[in-house]
mmCIF file of C-alpha atoms in Angstrom:
data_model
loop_
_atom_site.group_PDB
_atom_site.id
_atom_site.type_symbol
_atom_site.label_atom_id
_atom_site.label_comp_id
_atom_site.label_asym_id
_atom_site.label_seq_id
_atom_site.Cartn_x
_atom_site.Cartn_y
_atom_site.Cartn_z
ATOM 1 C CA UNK H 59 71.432 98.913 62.591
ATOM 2 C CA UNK H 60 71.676 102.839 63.545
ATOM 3 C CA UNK H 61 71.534 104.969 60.524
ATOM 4 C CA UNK H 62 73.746 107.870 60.357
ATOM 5 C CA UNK H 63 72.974 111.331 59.811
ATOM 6 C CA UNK H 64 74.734 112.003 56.104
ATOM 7 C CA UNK H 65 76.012 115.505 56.430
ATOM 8 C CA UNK H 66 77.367 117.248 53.393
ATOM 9 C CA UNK H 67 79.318 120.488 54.269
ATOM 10 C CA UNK H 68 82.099 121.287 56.561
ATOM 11 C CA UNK H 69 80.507 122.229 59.826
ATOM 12 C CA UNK H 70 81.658 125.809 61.516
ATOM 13 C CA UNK H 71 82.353 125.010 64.757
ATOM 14 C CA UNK H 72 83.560 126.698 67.477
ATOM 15 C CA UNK H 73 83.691 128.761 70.705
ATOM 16 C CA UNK H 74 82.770 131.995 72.660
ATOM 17 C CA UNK H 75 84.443 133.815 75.653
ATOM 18 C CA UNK H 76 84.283 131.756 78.808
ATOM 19 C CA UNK H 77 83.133 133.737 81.851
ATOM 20 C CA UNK H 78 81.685 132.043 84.989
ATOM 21 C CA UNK H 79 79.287 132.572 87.451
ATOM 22 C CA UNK H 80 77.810 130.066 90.136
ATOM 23 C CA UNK H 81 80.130 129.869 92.779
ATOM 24 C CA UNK H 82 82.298 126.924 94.716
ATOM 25 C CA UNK H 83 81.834 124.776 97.600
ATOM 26 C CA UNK H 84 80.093 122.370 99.733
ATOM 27 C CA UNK H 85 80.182 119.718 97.053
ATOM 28 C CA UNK H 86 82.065 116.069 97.182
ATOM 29 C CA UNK H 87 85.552 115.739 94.609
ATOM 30 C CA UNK H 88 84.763 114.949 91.073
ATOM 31 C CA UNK H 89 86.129 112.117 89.384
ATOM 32 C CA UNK H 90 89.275 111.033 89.766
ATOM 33 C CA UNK H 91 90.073 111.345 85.986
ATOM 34 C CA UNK H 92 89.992 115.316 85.803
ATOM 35 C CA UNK H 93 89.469 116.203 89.766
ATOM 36 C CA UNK H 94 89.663 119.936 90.412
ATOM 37 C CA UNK H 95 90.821 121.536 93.410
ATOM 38 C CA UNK H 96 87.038 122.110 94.884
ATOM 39 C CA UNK H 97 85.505 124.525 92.803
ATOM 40 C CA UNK H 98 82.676 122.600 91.004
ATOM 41 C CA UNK H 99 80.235 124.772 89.756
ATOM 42 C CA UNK H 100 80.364 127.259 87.099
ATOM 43 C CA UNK H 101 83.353 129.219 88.934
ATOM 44 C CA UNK H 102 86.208 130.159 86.973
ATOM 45 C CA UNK H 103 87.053 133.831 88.342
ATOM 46 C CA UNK H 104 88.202 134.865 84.301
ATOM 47 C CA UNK H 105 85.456 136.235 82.709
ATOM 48 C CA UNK H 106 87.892 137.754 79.577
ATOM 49 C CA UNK H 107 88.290 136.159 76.661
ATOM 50 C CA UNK H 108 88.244 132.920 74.598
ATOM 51 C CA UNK H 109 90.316 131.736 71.577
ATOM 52 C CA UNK H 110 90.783 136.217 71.641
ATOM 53 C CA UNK H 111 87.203 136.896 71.288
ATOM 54 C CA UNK H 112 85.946 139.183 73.875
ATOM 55 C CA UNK H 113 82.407 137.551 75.605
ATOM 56 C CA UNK H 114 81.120 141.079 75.723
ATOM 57 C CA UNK H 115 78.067 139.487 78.181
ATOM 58 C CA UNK H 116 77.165 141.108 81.510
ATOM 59 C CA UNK H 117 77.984 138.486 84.448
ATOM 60 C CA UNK H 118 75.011 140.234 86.219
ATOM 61 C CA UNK H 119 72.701 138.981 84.391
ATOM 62 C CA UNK H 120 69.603 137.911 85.965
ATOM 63 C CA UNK H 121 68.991 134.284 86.131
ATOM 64 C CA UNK H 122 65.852 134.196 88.462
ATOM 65 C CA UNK H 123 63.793 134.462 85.505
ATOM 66 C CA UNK H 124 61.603 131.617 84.260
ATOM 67 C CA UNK H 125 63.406 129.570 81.272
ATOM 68 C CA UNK H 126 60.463 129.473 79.201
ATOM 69 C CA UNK H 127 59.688 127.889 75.922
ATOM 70 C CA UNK H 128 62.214 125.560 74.648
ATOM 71 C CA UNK H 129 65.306 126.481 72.619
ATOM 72 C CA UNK H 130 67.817 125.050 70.115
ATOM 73 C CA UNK H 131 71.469 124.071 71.042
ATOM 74 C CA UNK H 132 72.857 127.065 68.874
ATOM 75 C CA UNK H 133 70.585 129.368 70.605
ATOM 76 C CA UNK H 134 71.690 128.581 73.869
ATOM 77 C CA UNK H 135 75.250 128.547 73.050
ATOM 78 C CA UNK H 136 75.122 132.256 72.053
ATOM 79 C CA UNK H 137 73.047 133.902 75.284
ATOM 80 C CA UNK H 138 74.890 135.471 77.962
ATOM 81 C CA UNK H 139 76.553 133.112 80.807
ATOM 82 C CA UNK H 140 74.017 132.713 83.221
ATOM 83 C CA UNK H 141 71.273 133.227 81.436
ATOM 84 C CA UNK H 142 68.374 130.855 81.996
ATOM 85 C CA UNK H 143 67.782 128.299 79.145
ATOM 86 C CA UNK H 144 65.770 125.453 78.766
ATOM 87 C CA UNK H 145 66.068 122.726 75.993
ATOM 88 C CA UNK H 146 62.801 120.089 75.249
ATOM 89 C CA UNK H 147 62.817 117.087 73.920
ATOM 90 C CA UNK H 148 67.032 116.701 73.668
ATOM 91 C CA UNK H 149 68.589 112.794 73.995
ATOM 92 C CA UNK H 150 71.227 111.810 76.192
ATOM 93 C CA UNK H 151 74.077 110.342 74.117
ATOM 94 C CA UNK H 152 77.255 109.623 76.370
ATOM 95 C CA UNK H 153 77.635 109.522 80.114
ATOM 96 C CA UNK H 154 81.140 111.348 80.905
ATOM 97 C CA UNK H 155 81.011 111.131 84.363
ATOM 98 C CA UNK H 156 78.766 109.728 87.377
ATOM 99 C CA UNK H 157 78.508 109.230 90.984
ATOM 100 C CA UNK H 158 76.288 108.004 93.630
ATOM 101 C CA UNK H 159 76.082 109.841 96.592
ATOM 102 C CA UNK H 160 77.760 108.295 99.709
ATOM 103 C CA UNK H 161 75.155 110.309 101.860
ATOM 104 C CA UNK H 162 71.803 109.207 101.212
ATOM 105 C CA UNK H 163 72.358 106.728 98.327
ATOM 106 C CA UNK H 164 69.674 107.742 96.209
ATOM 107 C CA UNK H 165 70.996 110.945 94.579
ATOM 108 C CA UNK H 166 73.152 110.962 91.653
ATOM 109 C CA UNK H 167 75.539 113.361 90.221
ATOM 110 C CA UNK H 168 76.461 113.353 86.546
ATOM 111 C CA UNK H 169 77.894 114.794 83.669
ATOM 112 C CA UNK H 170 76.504 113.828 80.324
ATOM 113 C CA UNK H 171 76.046 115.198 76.934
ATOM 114 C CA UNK H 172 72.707 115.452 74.972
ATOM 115 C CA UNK H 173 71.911 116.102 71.616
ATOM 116 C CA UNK H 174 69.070 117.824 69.791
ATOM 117 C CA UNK H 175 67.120 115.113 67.440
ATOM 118 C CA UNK H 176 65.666 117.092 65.540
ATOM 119 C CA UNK H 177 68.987 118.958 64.775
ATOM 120 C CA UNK H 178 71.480 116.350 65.568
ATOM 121 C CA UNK H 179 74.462 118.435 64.057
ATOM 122 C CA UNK H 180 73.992 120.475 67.850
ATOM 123 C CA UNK H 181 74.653 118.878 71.045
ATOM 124 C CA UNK H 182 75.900 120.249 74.382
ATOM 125 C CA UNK H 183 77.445 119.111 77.906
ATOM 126 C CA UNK H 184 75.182 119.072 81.025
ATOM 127 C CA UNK H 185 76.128 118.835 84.944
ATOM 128 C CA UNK H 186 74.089 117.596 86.954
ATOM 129 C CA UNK H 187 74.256 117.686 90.938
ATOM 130 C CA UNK H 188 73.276 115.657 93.887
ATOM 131 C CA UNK H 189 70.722 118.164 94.858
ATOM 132 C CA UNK H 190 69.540 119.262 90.887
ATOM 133 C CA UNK H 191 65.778 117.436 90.269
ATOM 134 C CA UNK H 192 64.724 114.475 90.009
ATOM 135 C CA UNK H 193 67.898 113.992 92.695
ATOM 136 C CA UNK H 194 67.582 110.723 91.878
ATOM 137 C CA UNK H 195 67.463 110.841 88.043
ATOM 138 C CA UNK H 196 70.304 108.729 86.662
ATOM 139 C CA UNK H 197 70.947 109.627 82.786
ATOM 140 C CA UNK H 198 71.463 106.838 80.842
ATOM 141 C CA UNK H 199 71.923 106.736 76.723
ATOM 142 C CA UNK H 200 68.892 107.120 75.144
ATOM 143 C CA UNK H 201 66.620 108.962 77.098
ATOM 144 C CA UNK H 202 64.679 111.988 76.050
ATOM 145 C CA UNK H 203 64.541 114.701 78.522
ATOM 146 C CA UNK H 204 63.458 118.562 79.123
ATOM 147 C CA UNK H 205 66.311 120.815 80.666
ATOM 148 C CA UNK H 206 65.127 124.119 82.275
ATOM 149 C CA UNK H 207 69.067 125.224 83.883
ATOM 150 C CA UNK H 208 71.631 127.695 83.422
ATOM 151 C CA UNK H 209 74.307 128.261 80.515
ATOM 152 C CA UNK H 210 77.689 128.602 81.442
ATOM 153 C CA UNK H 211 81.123 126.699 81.051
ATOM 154 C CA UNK H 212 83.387 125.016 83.188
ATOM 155 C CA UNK H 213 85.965 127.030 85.339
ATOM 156 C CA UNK H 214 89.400 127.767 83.392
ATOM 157 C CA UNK H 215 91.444 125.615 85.422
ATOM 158 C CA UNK H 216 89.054 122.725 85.227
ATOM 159 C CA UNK H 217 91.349 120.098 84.581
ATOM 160 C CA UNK H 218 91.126 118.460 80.970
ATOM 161 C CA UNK H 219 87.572 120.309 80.303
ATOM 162 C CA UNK H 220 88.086 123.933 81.448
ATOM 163 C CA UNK H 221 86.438 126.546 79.573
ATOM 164 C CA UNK H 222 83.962 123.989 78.230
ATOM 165 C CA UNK H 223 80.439 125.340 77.432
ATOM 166 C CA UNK H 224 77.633 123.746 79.556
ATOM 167 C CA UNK H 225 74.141 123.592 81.609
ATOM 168 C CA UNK H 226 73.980 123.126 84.508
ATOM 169 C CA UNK H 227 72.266 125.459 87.937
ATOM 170 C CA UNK H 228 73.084 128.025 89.379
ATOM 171 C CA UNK H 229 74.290 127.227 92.947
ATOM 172 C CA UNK H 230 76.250 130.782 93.663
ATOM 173 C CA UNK H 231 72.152 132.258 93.418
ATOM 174 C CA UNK H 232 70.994 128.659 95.181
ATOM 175 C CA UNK H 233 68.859 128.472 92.199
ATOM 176 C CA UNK H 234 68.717 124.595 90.781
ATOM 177 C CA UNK H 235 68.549 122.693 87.311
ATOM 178 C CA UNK H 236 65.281 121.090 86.865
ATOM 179 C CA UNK H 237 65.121 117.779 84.896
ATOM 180 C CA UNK H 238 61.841 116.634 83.286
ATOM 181 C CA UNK H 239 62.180 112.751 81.887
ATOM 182 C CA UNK H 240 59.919 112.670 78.954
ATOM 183 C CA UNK H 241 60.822 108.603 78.421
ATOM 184 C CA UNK H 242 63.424 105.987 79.382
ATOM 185 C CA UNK H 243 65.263 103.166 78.063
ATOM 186 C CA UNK H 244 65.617 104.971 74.287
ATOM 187 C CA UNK H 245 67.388 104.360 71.325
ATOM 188 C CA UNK H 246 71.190 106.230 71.220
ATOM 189 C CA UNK H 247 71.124 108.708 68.915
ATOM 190 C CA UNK H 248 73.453 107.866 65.979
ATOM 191 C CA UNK H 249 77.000 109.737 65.189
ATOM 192 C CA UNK H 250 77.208 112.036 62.692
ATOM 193 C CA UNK H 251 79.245 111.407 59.218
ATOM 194 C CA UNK H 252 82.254 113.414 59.343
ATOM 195 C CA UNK H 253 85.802 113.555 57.385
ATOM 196 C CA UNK H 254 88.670 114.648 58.962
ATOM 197 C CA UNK H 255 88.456 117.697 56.648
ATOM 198 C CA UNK H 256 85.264 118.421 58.910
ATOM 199 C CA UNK H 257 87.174 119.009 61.756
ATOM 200 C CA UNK H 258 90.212 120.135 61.229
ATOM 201 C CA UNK H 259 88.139 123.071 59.620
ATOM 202 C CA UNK H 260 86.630 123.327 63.385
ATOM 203 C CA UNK H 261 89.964 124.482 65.072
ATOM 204 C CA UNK H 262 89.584 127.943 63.498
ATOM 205 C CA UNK H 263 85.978 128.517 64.948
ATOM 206 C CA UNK H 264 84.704 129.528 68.583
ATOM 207 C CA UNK H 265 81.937 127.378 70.351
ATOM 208 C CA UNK H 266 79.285 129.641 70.094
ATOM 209 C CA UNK H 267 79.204 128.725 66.229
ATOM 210 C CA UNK H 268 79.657 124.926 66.680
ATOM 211 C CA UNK H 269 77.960 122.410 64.136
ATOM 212 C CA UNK H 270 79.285 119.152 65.444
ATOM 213 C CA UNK H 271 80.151 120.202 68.917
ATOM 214 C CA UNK H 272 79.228 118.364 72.027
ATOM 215 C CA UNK H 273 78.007 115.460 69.713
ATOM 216 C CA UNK H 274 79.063 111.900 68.831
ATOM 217 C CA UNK H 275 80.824 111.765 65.972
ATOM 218 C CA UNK H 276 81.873 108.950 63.586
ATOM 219 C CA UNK H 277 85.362 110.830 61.578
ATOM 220 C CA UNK H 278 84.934 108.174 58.730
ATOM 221 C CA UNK H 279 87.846 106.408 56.195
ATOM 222 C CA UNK H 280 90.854 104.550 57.303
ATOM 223 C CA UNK H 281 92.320 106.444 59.277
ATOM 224 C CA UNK H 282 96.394 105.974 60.681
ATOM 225 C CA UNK H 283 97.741 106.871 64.433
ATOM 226 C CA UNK H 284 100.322 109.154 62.672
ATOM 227 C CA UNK H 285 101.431 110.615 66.133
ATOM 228 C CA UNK H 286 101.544 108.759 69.807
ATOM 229 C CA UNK H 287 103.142 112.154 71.761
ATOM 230 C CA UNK H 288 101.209 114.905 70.067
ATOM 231 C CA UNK H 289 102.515 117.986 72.212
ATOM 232 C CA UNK H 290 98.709 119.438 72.806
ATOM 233 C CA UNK H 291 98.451 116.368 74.802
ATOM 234 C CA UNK H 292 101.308 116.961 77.000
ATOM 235 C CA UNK H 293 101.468 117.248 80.586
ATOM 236 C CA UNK H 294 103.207 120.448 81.306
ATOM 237 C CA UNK H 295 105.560 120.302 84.687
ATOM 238 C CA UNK H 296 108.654 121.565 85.703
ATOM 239 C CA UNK H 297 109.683 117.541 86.595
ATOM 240 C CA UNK H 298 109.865 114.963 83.580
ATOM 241 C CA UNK H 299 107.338 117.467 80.989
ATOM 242 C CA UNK H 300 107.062 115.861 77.725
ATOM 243 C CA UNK H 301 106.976 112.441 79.302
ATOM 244 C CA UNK H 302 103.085 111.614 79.583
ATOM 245 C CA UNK H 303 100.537 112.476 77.060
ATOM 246 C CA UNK H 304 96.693 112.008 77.580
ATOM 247 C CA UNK H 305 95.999 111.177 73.665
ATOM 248 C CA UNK H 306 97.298 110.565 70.352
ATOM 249 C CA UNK H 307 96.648 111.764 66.857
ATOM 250 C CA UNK H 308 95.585 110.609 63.513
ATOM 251 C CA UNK H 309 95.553 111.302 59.629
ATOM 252 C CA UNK H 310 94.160 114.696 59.304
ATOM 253 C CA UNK H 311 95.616 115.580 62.198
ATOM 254 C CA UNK H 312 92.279 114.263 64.403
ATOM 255 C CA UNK H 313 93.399 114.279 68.460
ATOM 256 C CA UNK H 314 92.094 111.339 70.054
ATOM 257 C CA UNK H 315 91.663 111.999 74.086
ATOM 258 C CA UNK H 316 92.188 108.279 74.960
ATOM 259 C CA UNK H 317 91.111 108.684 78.491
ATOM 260 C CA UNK H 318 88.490 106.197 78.345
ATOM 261 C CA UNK H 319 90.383 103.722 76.304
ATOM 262 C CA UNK H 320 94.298 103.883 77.831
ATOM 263 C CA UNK H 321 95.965 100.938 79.876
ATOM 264 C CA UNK H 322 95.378 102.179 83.522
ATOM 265 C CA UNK H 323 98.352 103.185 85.768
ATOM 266 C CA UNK H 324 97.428 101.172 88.223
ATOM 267 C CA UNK H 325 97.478 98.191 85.927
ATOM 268 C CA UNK H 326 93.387 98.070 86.416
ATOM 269 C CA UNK H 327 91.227 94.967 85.977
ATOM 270 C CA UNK H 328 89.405 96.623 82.939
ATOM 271 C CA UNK H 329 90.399 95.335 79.861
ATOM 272 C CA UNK H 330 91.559 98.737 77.498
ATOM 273 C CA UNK H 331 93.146 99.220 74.383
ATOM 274 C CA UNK H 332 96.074 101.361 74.496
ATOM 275 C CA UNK H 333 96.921 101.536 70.981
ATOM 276 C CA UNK H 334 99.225 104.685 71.905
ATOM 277 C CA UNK H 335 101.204 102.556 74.012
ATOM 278 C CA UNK H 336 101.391 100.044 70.815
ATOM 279 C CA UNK H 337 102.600 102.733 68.731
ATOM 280 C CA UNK H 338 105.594 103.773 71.174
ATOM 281 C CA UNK H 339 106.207 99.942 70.497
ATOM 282 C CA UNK H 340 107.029 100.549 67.079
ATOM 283 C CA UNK H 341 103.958 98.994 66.000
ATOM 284 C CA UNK H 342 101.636 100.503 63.309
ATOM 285 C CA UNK H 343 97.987 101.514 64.233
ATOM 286 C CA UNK H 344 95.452 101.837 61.920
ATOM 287 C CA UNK H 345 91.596 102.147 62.010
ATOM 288 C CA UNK H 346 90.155 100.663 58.986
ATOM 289 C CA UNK H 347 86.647 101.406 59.619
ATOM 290 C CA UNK H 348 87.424 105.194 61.334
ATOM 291 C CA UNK H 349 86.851 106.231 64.988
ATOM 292 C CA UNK H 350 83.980 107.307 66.977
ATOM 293 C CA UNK H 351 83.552 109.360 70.116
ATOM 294 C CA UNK H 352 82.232 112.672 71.464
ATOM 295 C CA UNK H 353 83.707 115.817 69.845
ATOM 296 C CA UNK H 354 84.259 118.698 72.503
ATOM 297 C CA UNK H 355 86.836 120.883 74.136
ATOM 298 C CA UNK H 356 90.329 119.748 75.794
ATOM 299 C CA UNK H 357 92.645 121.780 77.425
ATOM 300 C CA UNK H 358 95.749 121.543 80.078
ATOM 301 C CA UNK H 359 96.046 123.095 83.381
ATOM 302 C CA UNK H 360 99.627 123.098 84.856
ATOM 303 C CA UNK H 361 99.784 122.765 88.494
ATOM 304 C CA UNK H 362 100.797 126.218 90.215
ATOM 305 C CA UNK H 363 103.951 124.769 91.744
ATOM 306 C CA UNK H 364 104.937 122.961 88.076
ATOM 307 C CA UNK H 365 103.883 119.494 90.149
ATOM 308 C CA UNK H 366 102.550 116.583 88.796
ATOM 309 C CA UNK H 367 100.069 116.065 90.870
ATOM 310 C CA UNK H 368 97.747 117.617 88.192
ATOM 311 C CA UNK H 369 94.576 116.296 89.699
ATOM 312 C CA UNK H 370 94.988 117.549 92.913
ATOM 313 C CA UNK H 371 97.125 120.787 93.337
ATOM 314 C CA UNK H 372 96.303 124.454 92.869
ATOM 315 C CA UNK H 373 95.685 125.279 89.333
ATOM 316 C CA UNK H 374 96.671 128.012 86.701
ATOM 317 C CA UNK H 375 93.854 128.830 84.040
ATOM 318 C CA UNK H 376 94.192 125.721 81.030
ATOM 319 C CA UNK H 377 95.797 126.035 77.739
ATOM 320 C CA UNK H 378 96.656 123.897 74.685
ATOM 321 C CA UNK H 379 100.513 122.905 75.345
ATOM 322 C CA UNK H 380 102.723 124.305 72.597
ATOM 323 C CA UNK H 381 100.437 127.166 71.594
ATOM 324 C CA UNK H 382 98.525 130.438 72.893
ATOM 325 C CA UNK H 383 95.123 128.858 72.675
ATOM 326 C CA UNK H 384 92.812 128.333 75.577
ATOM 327 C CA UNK H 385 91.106 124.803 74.201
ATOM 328 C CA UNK H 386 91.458 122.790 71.626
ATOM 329 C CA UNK H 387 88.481 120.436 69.854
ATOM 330 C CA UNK H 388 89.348 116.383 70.054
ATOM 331 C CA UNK H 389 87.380 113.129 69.936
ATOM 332 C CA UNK H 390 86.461 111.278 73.410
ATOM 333 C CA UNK H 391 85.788 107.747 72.606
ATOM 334 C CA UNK H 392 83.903 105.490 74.967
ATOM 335 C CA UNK H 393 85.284 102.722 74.679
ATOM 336 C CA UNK H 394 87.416 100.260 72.384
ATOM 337 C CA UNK H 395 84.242 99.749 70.009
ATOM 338 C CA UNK H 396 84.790 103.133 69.114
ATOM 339 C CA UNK H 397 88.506 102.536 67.728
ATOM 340 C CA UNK H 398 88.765 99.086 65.792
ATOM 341 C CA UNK H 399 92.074 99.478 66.104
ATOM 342 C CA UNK H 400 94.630 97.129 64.180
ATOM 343 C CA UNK H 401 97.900 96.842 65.209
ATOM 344 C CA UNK H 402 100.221 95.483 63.110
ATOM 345 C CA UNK H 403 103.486 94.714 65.635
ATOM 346 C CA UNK H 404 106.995 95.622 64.185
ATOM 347 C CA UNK H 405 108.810 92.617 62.937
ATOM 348 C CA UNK H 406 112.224 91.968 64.738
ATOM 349 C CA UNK H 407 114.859 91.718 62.363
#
C-alpha cells in the first residue's frame, strides 16, 4: 500500500507572469479534449502579466546555453521563460495526453507531469514532441527520468491549460528537449495529504511560489459535490452560455475538472462516472474517502466569433469565467478510482 507524504502546513502556491517564446507550426493537432488552433509550442504572443504580477523576464534570453547541473522544481519555476533548465532524477506521475505518430509509428508525443521525490510537495508539466529525444520514449507512471529542456508555459489561448507553466524545447530556436531514462516500470509516486483548507489558501498565490502544484494530490475528509454548474467552469459563447460546464465543485469550494471522468458526448464505449450529471438529477454526491487527481491550472478561452466550437476556432487569450483572473488552480482526476463517489438518488415522492 502507497504511503502518503503527511504534510503539515498550508502550502503557498501559486503563479508568475506567462510570456512565451518557441514559436508555432509544422506540428499534427493536439488532442481532441483541449485542441488549439495550431500553435503548439510555447507561443502565446502576451508576454504581460499573470494573476497582475508583471514577469519582469527578458524574452531574449539566451537558451543555447548548456542546462547544466540539475535543479529543483521551485527553482525552475522562478527563471526567466526560456531559460534552459534541467531536472535529474524527477518521476513521472500522470500521463495527460499522448499520441503516436501516424508518420513513422515509432515516435511519441506526450504531455505528462513529473514530480521531484525527493521534494514531492514540487511537481511540474512537461511536453514532449515527436521529434524531442529518445523520439521514441513513451512516459509511463513511474519512471525516473533526467530533463535537460526549456521553461516556459502554454500559449494564453491554449484551450483549458493556457498560461500553464511547463518544459518542454525550444522549437522557435530549433533547439530540442533531451530525455535521459534513468529506469522503467517504477513505483507511482504517492499523493500528497491535503485539506481543502490547503488549497483554497492556493487561489491567492502565483505559480512561481507553488507547494502542491503540478502534483497528485489526495484533498482528504468526506467531502460533498456542493455545486454541479460552478460558473469558473462555464463555457462562455454568445449561443446557449451557461449551458455546459467542464467540472463541478466540492466542500471547501475544491473545483473538480471532470474531463477524464464525464459521460462522453458521443455516448462513448468507456465506462465514466459522471457524478455531475447525477447531481443535476437531484441526486446527492458525496466522497466519503476524498478525491484524488493532479492539482494545476484551468482556464477558458472563448472562441473569437462567441462560437462553440471551442476546440477548433480562433481564440481570445483564457480567463476564469465570472472573474478578472487569467487561471484558476483545480483537481484533474484520472479516473473514477480517484472519486469514490456515492450517489445517493432522490427519492420520488
Amino acid at each position: 500500500m502507497e504511503l502518503r507524504n503527511k504534510l503539515g502546513a498550508a502550502a503557498l502556491l501559486a503563479a508568475t507572469a506567462m510570456a512565451s517564446l518557441a514559436g508555432c507550426g509544422g506540428r499534427d493537432d493536439d488532442d481532441n479534449k483541449d485542441a488549439g488552433p495550431g500553435c503548439t509550442g510555447v507561443c502565446s504572443t502576451d508576454a504581460g502579466t499573470d494573476a497582475g504580477t508583471d514577469a519582469g523576464t527578458d524574452a531574449g534570453t539566451d537558451a543555447g546555453t548548456d542546462a547544466g547541473a540539475g535543479m529543483t522544481v521551485a527553482a525552475v519555476r522562478k527563471v526567466p521563460f526560456g531559460s534552459a533548465v534541467t531536472l535529474r532524477n524527477v518521476v513521472v506521475h500522470t500521463i495527460d495526453y499522448e499520441k503516436l505518430s501516424d508518420q513513422n509509428q515509432t515516435s511519441w508525443r506526450s504531455r505528462f507531469w513529473v514530480v521531484d521525490p525527493l521534494k514531492p510537495t514540487e511537481g511540474i508539466s512537461v511536453e514532449k514532441f515527436y521529434d524531442d529525444t529518445p523520439d521514441n520514449y513513451h512516459p509511463q507512471p513511474g519512471d525516473v527520468i533526467d530533463i535537460e529542456g526549456f521553461f516556459g508555459s502554454e500559449a494564453n489561448f491554449e484551450q483549458f491549460r493556457g498560461r500553464r507553466q511547463r518544459i518542454a524545447n525550444d522549437f522557435r530556436n530549433g533547439k530540442i528537449m533531451k530525455i535521459t531514462v534513468k529506469s522503467t516500470g517504477g513505483t507511482r509516486i504517492a499523493p500528497n495529504e491535503v485539506t481543502t483548507e490547503n488549497l483554497a489558501a492556493s487561489q491567492a498565490f502565483v505559480q512561481a511560489d507553488a507547494g502542491y502544484l503540478g502534483t497528485r494530490v489526495h484533498v482528504t475528509g468526506a467531502l460533498s459535490l456542493t455545486n454541479p454548474q460552478p460558473t469558473a467552469f462555464m463555457r462562455v459563447d454568445s449561443a446557449d452560455a451557461g449551458t455546459v460546464y467542464y467540472g463541478y465543485e466540492l466542500t471547501g469550494g475544491v473545483l473538480i475538472n471532470h474531463v477524464n471522468t464525464r459521460n462522453q458526448s458521443d455516448g462513448g464505449t468507456e465506462g465514466r462516472c459522471d457524478f455531475q450529471a447525477a447531481a443535476l438529477d437531484g441526486g446527492a454526491v458525496s466522497f466519503p474517502n476524498g478525491v484524488t487527481g493532479v492539482f494545476d491550472t484551468y482556464t477558458f478561452a472563448a472562441c473569437e466569433d462567441g462560437g462553440t466550437d471551442i476546440l477548433n476556432c480562433r481564440r481570445v487569450d483564457g480567463k476564469v469565467p465570472g472573474t478578472t483572473r487569467n487561471y484558476t488552480y483545480v483537481v484533474q482526476p484520472d479516473n473514477c478510482a480517484d472519486l469514490g463517489g456515492v450517489v445517493t438518488p432522490v427519492v420520488p415522492e
